[in-house]
Coordinates of C-alpha atoms in Angstrom, one line a residue:
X26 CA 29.5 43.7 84.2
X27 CA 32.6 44.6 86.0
X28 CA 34.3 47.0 83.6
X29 CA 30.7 48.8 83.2
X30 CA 30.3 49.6 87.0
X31 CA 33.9 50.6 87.2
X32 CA 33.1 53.5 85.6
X33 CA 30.5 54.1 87.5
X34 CA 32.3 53.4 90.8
X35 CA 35.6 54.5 90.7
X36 CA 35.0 58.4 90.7
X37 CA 33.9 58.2 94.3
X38 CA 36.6 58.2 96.2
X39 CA 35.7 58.4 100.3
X40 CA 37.6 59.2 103.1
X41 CA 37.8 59.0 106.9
X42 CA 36.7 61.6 109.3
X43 CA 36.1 62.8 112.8
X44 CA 34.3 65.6 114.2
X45 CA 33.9 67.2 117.5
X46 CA 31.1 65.8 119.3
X47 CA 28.5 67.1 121.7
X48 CA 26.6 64.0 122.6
X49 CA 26.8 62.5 126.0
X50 CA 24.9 59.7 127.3
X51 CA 21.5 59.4 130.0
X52 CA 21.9 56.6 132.0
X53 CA 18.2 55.4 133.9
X54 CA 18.3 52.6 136.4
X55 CA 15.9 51.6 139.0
X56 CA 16.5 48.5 141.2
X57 CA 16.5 46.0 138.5
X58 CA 16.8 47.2 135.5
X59 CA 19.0 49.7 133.7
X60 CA 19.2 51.6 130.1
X61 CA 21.1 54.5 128.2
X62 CA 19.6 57.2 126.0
X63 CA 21.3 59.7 123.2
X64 CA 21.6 63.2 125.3
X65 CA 22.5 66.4 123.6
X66 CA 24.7 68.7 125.9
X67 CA 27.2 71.4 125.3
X68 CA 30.1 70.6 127.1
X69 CA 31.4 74.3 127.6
X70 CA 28.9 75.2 128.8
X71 CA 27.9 72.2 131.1
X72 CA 30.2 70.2 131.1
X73 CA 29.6 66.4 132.8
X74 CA 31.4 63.2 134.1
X75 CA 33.3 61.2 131.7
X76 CA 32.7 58.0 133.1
X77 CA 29.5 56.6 134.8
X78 CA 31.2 56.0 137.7
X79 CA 32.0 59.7 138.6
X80 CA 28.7 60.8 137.5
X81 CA 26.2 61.7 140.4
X82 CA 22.5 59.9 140.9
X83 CA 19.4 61.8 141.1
X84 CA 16.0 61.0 141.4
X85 CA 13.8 61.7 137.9
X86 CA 10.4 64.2 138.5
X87 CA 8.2 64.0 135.1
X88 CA 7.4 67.9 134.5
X89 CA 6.6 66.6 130.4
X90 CA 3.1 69.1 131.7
X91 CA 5.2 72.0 131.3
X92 CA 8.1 74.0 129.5
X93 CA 9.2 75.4 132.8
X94 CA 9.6 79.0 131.5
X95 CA 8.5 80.8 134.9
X96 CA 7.9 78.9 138.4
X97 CA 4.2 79.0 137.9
X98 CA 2.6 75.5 138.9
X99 CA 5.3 74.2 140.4
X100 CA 6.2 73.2 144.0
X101 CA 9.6 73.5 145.1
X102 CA 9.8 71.1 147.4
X103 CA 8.9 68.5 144.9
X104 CA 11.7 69.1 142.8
X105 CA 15.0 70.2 144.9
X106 CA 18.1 67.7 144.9
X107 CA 15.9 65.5 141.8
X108 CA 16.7 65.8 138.5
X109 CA 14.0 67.5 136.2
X110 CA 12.3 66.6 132.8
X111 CA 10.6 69.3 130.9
X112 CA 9.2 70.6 127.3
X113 CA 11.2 72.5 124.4
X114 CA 9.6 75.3 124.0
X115 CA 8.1 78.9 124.4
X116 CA 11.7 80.1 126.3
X117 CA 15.1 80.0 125.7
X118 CA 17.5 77.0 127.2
X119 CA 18.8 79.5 129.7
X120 CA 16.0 80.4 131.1
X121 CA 14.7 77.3 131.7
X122 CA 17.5 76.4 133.4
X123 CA 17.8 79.3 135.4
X124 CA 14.2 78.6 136.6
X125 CA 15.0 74.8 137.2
X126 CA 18.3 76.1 139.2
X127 CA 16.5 78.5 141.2
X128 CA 13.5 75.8 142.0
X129 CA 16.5 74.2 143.5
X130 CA 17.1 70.7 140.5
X131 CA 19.9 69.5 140.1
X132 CA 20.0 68.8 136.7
X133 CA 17.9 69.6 133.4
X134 CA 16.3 67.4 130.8
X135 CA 14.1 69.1 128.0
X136 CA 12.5 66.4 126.1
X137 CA 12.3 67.9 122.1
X138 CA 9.9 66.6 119.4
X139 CA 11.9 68.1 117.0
X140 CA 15.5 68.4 116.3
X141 CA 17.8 68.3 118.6
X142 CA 20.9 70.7 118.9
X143 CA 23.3 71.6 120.9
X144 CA 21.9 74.2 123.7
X145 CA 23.5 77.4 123.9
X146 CA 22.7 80.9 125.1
X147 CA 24.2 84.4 125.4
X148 CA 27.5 84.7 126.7
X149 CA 26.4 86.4 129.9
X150 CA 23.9 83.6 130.3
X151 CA 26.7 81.0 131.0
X152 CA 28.0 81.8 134.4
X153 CA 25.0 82.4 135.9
X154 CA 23.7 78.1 135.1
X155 CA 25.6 75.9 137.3
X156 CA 23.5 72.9 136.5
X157 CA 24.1 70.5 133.8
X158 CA 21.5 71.0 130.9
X159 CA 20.8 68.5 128.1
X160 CA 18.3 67.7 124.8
X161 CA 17.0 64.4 125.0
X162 CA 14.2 62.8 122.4
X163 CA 10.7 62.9 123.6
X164 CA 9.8 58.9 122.3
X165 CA 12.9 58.1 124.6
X166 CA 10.9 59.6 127.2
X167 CA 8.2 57.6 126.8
X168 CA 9.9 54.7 125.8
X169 CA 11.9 55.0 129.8
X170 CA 8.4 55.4 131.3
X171 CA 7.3 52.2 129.8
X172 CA 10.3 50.5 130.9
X173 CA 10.8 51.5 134.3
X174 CA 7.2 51.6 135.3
X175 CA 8.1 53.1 138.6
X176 CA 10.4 55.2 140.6
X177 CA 13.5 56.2 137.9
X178 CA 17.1 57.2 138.9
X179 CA 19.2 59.2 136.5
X180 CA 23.1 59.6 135.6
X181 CA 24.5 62.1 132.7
X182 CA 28.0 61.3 131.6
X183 CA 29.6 62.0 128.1
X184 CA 32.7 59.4 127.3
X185 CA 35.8 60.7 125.8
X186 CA 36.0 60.4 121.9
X187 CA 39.5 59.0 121.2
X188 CA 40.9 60.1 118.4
X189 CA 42.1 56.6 117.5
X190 CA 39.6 54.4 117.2
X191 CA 40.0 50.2 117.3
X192 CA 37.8 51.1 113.6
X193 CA 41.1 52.2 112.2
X194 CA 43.3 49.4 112.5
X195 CA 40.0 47.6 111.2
X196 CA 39.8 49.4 108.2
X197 CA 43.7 49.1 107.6
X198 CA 43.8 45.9 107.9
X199 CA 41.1 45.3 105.5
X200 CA 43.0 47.6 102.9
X201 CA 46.2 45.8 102.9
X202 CA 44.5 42.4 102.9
X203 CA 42.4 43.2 99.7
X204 CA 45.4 44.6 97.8
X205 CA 47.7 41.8 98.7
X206 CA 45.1 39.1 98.1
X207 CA 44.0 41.0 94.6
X208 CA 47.8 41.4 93.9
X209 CA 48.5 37.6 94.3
X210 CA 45.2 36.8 92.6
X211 CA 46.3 38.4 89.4
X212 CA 50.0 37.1 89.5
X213 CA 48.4 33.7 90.0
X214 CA 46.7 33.6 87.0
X215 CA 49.3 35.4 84.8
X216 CA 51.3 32.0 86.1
X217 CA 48.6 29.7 84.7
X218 CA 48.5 31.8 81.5
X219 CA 51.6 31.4 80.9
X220 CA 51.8 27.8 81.8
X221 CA 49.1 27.2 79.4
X222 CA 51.4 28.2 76.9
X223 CA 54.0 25.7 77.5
X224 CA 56.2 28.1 80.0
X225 CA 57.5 30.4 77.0
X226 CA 57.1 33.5 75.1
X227 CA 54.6 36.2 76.2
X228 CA 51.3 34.9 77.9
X229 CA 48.0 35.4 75.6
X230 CA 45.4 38.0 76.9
X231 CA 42.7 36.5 78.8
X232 CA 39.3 37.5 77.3
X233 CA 37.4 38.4 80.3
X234 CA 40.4 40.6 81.1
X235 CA 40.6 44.5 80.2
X236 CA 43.7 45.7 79.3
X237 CA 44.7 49.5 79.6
X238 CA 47.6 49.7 77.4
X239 CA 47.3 53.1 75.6
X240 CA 47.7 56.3 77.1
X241 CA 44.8 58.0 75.3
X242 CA 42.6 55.1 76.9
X243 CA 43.6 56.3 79.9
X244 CA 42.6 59.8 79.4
X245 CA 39.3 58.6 77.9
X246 CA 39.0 56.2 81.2
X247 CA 39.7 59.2 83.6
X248 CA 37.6 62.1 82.2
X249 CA 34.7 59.2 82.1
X250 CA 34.7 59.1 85.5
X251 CA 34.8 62.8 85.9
X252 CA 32.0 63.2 84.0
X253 CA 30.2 60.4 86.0
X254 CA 31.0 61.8 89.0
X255 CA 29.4 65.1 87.9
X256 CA 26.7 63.8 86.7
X257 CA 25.7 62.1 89.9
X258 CA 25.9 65.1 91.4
X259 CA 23.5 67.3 89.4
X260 CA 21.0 64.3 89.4
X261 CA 22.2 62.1 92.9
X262 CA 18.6 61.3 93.1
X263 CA 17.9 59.3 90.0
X264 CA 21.4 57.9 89.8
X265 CA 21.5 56.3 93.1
X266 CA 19.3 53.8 92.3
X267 CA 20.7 52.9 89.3
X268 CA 24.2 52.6 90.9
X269 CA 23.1 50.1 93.7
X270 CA 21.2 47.9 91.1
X271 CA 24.7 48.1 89.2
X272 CA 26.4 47.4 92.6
X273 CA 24.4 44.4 93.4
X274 CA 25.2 42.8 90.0
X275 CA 28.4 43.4 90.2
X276 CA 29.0 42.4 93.6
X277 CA 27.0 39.0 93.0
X278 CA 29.2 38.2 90.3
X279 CA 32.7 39.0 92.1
X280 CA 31.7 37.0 95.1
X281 CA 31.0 34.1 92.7
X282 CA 34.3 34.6 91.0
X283 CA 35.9 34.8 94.4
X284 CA 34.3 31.5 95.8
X285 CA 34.8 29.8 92.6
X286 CA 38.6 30.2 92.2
X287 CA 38.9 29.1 96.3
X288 CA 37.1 26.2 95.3
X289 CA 39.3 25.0 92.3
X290 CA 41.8 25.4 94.6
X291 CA 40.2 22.9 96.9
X292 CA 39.2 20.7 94.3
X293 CA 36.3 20.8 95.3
X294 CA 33.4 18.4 92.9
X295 CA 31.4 20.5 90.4
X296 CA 28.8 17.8 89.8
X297 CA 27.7 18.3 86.2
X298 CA 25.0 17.0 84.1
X299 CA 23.6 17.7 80.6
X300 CA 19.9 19.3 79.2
X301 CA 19.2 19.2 75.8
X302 CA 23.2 19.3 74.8
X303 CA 23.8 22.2 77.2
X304 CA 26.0 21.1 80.4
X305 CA 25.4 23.0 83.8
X306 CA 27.5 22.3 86.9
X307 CA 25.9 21.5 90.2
X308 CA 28.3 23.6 92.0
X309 CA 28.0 26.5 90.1
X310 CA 24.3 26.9 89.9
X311 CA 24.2 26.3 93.7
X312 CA 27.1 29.0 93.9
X313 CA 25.5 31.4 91.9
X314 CA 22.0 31.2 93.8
X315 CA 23.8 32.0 97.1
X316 CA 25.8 34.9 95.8
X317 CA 23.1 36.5 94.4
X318 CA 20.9 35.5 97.9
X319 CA 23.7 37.6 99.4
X320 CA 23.4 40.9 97.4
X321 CA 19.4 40.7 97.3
X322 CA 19.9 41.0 100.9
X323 CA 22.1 43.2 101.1
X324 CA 20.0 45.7 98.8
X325 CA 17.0 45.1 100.8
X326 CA 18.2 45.6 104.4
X327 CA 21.3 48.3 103.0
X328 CA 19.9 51.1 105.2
X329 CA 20.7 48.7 108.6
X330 CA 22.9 50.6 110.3
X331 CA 23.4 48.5 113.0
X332 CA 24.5 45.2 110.8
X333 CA 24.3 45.7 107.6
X334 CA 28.2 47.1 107.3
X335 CA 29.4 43.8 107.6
X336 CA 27.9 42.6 104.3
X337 CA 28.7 45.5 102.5
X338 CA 32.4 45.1 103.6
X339 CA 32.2 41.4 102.8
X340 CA 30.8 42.5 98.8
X341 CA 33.2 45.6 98.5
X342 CA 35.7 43.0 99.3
X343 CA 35.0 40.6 96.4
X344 CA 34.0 43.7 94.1
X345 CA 37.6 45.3 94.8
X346 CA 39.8 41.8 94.6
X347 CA 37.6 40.6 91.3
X348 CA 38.5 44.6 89.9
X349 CA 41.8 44.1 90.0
X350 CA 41.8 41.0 88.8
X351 CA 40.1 42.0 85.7
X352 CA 41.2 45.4 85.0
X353 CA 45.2 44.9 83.8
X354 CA 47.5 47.7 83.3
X355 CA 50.3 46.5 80.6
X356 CA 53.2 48.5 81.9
X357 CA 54.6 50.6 84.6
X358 CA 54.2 54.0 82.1
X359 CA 50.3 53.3 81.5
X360 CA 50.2 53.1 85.8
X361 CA 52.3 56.5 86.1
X362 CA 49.5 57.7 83.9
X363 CA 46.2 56.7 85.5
X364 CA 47.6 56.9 89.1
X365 CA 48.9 60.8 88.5
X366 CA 45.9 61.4 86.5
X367 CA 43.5 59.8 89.4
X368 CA 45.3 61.8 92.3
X369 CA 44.8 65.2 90.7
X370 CA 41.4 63.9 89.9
X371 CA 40.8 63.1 93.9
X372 CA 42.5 66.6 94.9
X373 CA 41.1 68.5 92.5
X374 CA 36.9 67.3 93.9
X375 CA 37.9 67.5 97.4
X376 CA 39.8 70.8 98.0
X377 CA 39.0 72.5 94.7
X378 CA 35.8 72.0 93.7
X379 CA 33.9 74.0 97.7
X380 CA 35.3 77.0 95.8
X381 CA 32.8 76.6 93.2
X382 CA 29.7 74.9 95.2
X383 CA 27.0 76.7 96.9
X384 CA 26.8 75.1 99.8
X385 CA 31.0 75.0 100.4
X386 CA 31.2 71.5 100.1
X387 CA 33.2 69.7 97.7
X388 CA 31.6 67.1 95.3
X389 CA 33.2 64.3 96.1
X390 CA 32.0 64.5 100.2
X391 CA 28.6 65.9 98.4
X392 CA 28.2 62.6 96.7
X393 CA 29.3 60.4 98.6
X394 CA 27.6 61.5 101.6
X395 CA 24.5 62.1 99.7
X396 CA 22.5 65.5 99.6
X397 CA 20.0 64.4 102.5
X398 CA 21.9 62.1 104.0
X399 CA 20.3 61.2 107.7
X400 CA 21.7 61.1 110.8
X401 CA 23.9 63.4 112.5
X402 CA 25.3 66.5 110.5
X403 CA 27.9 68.9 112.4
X404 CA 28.6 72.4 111.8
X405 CA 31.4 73.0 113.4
X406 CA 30.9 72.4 117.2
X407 CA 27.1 72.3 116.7
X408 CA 25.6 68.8 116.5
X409 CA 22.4 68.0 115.3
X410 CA 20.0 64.9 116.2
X411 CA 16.8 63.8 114.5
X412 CA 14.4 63.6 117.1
X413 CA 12.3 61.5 115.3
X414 CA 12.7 58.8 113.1
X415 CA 13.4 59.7 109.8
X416 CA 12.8 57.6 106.1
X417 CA 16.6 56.6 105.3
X418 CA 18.3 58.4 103.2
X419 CA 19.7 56.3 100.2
X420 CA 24.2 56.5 100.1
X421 CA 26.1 55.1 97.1
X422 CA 27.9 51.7 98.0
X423 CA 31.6 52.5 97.1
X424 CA 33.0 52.6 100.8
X425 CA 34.1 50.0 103.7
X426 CA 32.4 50.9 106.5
X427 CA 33.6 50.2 110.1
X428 CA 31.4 51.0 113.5
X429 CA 33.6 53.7 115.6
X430 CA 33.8 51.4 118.6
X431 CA 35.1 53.4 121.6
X432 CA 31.9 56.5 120.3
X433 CA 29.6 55.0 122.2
X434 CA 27.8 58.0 122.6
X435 CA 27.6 59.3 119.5
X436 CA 26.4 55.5 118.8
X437 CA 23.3 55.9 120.8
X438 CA 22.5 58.8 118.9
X439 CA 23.2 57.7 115.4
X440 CA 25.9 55.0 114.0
X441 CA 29.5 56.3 113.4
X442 CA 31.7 54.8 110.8
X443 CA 35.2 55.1 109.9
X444 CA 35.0 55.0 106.1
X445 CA 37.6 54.0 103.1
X446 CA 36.3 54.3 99.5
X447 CA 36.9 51.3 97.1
X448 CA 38.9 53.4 95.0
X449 CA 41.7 54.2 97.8
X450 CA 41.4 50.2 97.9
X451 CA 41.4 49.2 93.7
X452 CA 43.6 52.4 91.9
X453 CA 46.8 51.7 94.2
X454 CA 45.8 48.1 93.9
X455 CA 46.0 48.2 90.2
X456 CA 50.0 48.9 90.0
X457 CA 49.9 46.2 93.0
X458 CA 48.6 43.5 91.0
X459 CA 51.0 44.9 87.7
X460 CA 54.1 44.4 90.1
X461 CA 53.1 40.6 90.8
X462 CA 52.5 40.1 87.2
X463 CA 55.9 41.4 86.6
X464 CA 57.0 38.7 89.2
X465 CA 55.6 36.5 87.1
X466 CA 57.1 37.4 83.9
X467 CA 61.0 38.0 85.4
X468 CA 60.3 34.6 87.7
X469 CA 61.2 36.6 90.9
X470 CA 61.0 33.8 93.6
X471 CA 60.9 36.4 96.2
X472 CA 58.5 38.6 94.4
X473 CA 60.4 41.5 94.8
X474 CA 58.4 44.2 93.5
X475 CA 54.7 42.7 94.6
X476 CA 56.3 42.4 98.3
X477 CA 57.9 46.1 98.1
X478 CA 54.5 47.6 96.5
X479 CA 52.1 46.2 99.0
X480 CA 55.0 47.7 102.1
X481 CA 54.6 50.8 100.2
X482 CA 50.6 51.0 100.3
X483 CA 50.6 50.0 103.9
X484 CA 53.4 52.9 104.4
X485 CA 51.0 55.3 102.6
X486 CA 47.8 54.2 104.5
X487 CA 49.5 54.7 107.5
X488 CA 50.7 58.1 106.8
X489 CA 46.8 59.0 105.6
X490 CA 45.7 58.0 109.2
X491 CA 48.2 59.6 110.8
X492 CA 47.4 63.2 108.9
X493 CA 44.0 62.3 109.5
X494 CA 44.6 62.2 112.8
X495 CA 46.8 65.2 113.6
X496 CA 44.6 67.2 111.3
X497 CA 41.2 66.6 112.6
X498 CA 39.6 66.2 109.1
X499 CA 39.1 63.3 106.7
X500 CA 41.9 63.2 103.7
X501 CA 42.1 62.1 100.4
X502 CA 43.9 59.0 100.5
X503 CA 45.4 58.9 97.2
X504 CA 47.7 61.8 98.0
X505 CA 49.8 59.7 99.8
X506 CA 49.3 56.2 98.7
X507 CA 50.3 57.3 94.8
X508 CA 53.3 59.0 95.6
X509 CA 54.3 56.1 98.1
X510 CA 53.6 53.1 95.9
X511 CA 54.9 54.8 92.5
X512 CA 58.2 56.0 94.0
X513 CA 58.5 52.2 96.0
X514 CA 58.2 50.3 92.4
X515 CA 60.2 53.0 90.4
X516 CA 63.2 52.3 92.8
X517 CA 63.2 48.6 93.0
X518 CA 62.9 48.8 89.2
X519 CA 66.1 51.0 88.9
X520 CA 68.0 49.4 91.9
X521 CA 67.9 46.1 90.3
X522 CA 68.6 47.8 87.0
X523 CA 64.8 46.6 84.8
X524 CA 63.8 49.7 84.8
X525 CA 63.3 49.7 81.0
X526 CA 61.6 46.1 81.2
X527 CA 59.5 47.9 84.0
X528 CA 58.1 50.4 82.0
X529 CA 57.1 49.2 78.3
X530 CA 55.9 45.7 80.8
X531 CA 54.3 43.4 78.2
X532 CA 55.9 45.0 75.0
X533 CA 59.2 43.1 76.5
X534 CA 59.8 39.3 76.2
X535 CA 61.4 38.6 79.8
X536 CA 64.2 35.9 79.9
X537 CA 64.6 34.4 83.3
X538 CA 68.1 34.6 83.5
X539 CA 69.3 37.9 82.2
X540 CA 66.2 39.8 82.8
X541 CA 67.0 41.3 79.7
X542 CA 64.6 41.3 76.4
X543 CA 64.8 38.7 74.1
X544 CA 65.0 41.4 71.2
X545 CA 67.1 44.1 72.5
X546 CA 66.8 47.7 70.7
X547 CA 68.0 47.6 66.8
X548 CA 67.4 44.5 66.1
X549 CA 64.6 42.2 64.2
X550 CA 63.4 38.7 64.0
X551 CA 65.5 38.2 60.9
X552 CA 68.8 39.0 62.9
X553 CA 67.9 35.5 64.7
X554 CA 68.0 33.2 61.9
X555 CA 70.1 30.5 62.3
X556 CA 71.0 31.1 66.2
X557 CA 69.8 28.4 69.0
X558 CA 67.6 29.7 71.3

C-alpha cells in the first residue's frame, strides 16, 4: 500500500505563502460581554488602528432598513458621533459613505449577503471619505444582535501581519524531526539486517522494502508521477476522492508501523493466542483498530479547519517516516538521479507550466489548492470573503499544515496555514535515510554523513523560508534543499576519500577498517583462493 500511494502522492509538491491582506477585525462589547467579527476594509483608503487599544469606541445605530444611498428617512441627530450599520446595495461604497459622513457617523458598516471584497472607489472619491469604511457579513450581524441584546459599542482595528509567523519555526521543526527520525529509522533496521546475518557480508533485501537501484526505474518512477500529476489536474474532481481513500490506508498502516516498532522497542507484551492454527497478537489487533479509528476520523471531520490540522500532521508524519523507511535508494548515483530529476520536475509545474494554463496558474498550486477551493482567494491586493457559508471544498492530503498564529484577523475570516508538502519532507529524506544506511555499512560511530545530511536539509529549509520571506511568494522547496543536501553528502564522501564506495552504495562490500571494497577493481572471487580473510 505504501509504494502504490507514493505514486500518487509524491507529485504534489506544496509550498508556503503569504499574501497581502485586507481584513481587519470588529470588536463589539457592551458592559459584560465582548466578541470580534471578520471586517473587510481597504487600508489605503481607510486606514484603522492596529491595536485595540488605539482604536476609538462608538455607539452601534442598526440602519439594516436601508442601503443609505441618499439621506432620505433618516434623522441626523440619531446618527452623529455613532457608528453606522447599513445594506450592500443599489450605490457604490463611496457614496454611501459620503452620505454616512455628511449625516455626521463616524464610522461605516455595510452588512453584505453576498461576497465580500475589498471596498474601493474612483480615485477622486478617496480624499473626499474621511471615515473608516468596512464589509462585514450580514449572519454576523444578526448573530451580534442576539448576543448583545441591548445597547452595542463598536471598535475597528486591523493587526499587523508579520511576515514571520511562530507557524514557521512550527513547520521547520516538524521537517527536520521527520527526516532525522525516518533517517535513523532506516539505519536502524539496515543494523538489524545485517546483524541477522551474523555481522558480515552485504545485508539481504528486506521484502517489504522497495529498492530503486536502476536508473531507468528512476525515469519510469518520475515521469509516473508527472503523468499522475496531470491527470489529477484534468479530472481533480473524480481523483480527489480516490486519493484520500488511498491516503487513509496508507496513513493507518504507517501509524501502525510507527507504533509497532516504538513498542518493540519497549518490549512491550503482544499477548498472542491461536484460532483454528492461525495465531493473532493481542497487541496488534488492538493497534490496528486504533490506527485505523484515527484515519476514519480523520476522513470524516478532514474539512475542520479549526482542528483537524493536527491529525493530518500527526498521519503525514507516520506516512512520510514509514516512506522512507520503505522506499531504499541503493547508491548515491541512483539519488543524484531522482533528486535532479524531481527538482526540475517541481520547477518545471510551478514556474513553467502558468505559461501554458488558462487561468495563469501553475499546476502544481492548481492541484494542490484545488480548482474551488473555499475560503479566502486574493488577487493581488483584493481579498475576497464568503459571506455565507459555503459546502467545503475537498484538498488533497499531501501537506503539513500549521495555523498562522499572529493572523488573527485573517483567522476570523477564514483559517490561514503555513503549508509544507510531504514531498519537500520524503525526496530529500530519501538520500537522508541512504546516508545512515551508509553509516551503517562503513560502521561510522559518529554517523558522519547521516549527521552532515540532516545539517544540510535544515540549511536548505532555512534558506527556503528566508526567500520566502524576502520575496513575498511561496517557493518551491526542492530548489534549495537538493542542491544543499547533494552537494553536503558529495563532499563528506570526497573529503574522507569513499567517494567511489558512496556512489555504486550496495554494489560495494564495506570493510570496517579500510573503508575500502573487499574486491577492489580487476579482480574476481577466484583471485582469493587460498588467502585468510
Amino acid at each position: 500500500m505504501e509504494r502504490a500511494v507514493g505514486f500518487l502522492v509524491l507529485p504534489l509538491v506544496f509550498f508556503a505563502s503569504q499574501i497581502n491582506c485586507q481584513e481587519a477585525i470588529l470588536h463589539i462589547s457592551n458592559e459584560s460581554t465582548n466578541k470580534e467579527y471578520c471586517i473587510v476594509h481597504n487600508q489605503s483608503w481607510t486606514p484603522l488602528s492596529q491595536t485595540l487599544d488605539d482604536a476609538l469606541q462608538y455607539p452601534l445605530v442598526n440602519m439594516t432598513f436601508t442601503v443609505l444611498c441618499n439621506t432620505s428617512g433618516v434623522v441626523p441627530g440619531v446618527v452623529k458621533g455613532k457608528a453606522l450599520v447599513v445594506m450592500r446595495g443599489d450605490c457604490d461604497f463611496s457614496q454611501k459613505a459620503l452620505v454616512a459622513q455628511s449625516l455626521g457617523a463616524t464610522t461605516l458598516l455595510i452588512a453584505s449577503k453576498t461576497l465580500l471584497i475589498t471596498p474601493s472607489a474612483n480615485d477622486s472619491e478617496y480624499a473626499k471619505i474621511s471615515i473608516p469604511l468596512a464589509l462585514m457579513r450580514y449572519r454576523d450581524f444578526i448573530e451580534a444582535q442576539q448576543v448583545f441584546s441591548g445597547r452595542m459599542q463598536v471598535k475597528l482595528y486591523a493587526p499587523p501581519h508579520p511576515k514571520i509567523d511562530a507557524s514557521i519555526i512550527v513547520m521547520l521543526l516538524i521537517a527536520i524531526v521527520t527526516v532525522a527520525l525516518g533517517g535513523f529509522w532506516s539505519g536502524t533496521c539496515e543494523r538489524d539486517r545485517m546483524n541477522g546475518d551474523g555481522g558480515g557480508g552485504e545485508s539481504k533485501a528486506d521484502p517489504k522494502e522497495l529498492f530503486l537501484y536502476s536508473p531507468l526505474k528512476v525515469v519510469i518512477f518520475v515521469a509516473m508521477m508527472c503523468g499522475m500529476l496531470v491527470l489529477m489536474y484534468f479530472f481533480y474532481n473524480i481523483m480527489v476522492h480516490f486519493i484520500i481513500a488511498i491516503f487513509c490506508l496508507a496513513s493507518a498502516s504507517a501509524l501502525f508501523s510507527c507504533v509497532d516498532a516504538v513498542m518493540e522497542i519497549l518490549s512491550c507484551p503482544s499477548g498472542s493466542f491461536s484460532i483454528k492454527n492461525y495465531n493473532f497478537s493481542v497487541r496488534s489487533l488492538i493497534l490496528a483498530a486504533v490506527c485505523i479509528s484515527i484515519a476514519v476520523v480523520w476522513g470524516v471531520y478532514r474539512n475542520e479547519d479549526r482542528w483537524i490540522w493536527i491529525l493530518q500532521d500527526f498521519l503525514g508524519v507516520a506516512f512520510c517516516l514509514n516512506f522512507m523507511k520503505t522506499i531504499s535508494l541503493s547508491n548515491f548515483k541512483i539519488c543524484v538521479i531522482l533528486l535532479s530529476l524531481l527538482l526540475v520536475y517541481d520547477v518545471f509545474f510551478v514556474f513553467i507550466t502558468p505559461f501554458f494554463t488558462k487561468n495563469g496558474v501553475s499546476i502544481m498550486v492548481q492541484v494542490a489548492l484545488g480548482p474551488d477551493a473555499s475560503g479566502e482567494k486574493t488577487h493581488g491586493n483584493m481579498v475576497e470573503v464568503p459571506a455565507e457559508p459555503q459546502a467545503p471544498s475537498e484538498k488533497l492530503p499531501v501537506v503539513m499544515r500549521v495555523p498562522r498564529f499572529s493572523a488573527w484577523a485573517q483567522n476570523l475570516c477564514g483559517m490561514q496555514f503555513s503549508i509544507l508538502g510531504y514531498g519537500d519532507i520524503i525526496i530529500p529524506g530519501l538520500l537522508v535515510a541512504y546516508c545512515s544506511r551508509f553509516d551503517v555499512w562503513i560502521n561510522s560511530s559518529r554517523k558522519i554523513y547521516f549527521v552532515s545530511c540532516c545539517i544540510a536539509y535544515l540549511l536548505g529549509m532555512i534558506v527556503t523560508f528566508a526567500v520566502m520571506l524576502l520575496s513575498g511568494m511561496g517557493q518551491p522547496a526542492l530548489l534549495y534543499l537538493v542542491p544543499f543536501t547533494l552537494t553536503a553528502s558529495a563532499v563528506v564522501a570526497a573529503c574522507r576519500g569513499e567517494m567511489r564506495q558512496f556512489w555504486a552504495g550496495t554494489t560495494y562490500m564495506v570493510l570496517d577498517s579500510s573503508r575500502e571494497p573487499l574486491l577492489p577493481e580487476g579482480r574476481t572471487d577466484g583471485a582469493l583462493e587460498g588467502e585468510v580473510c
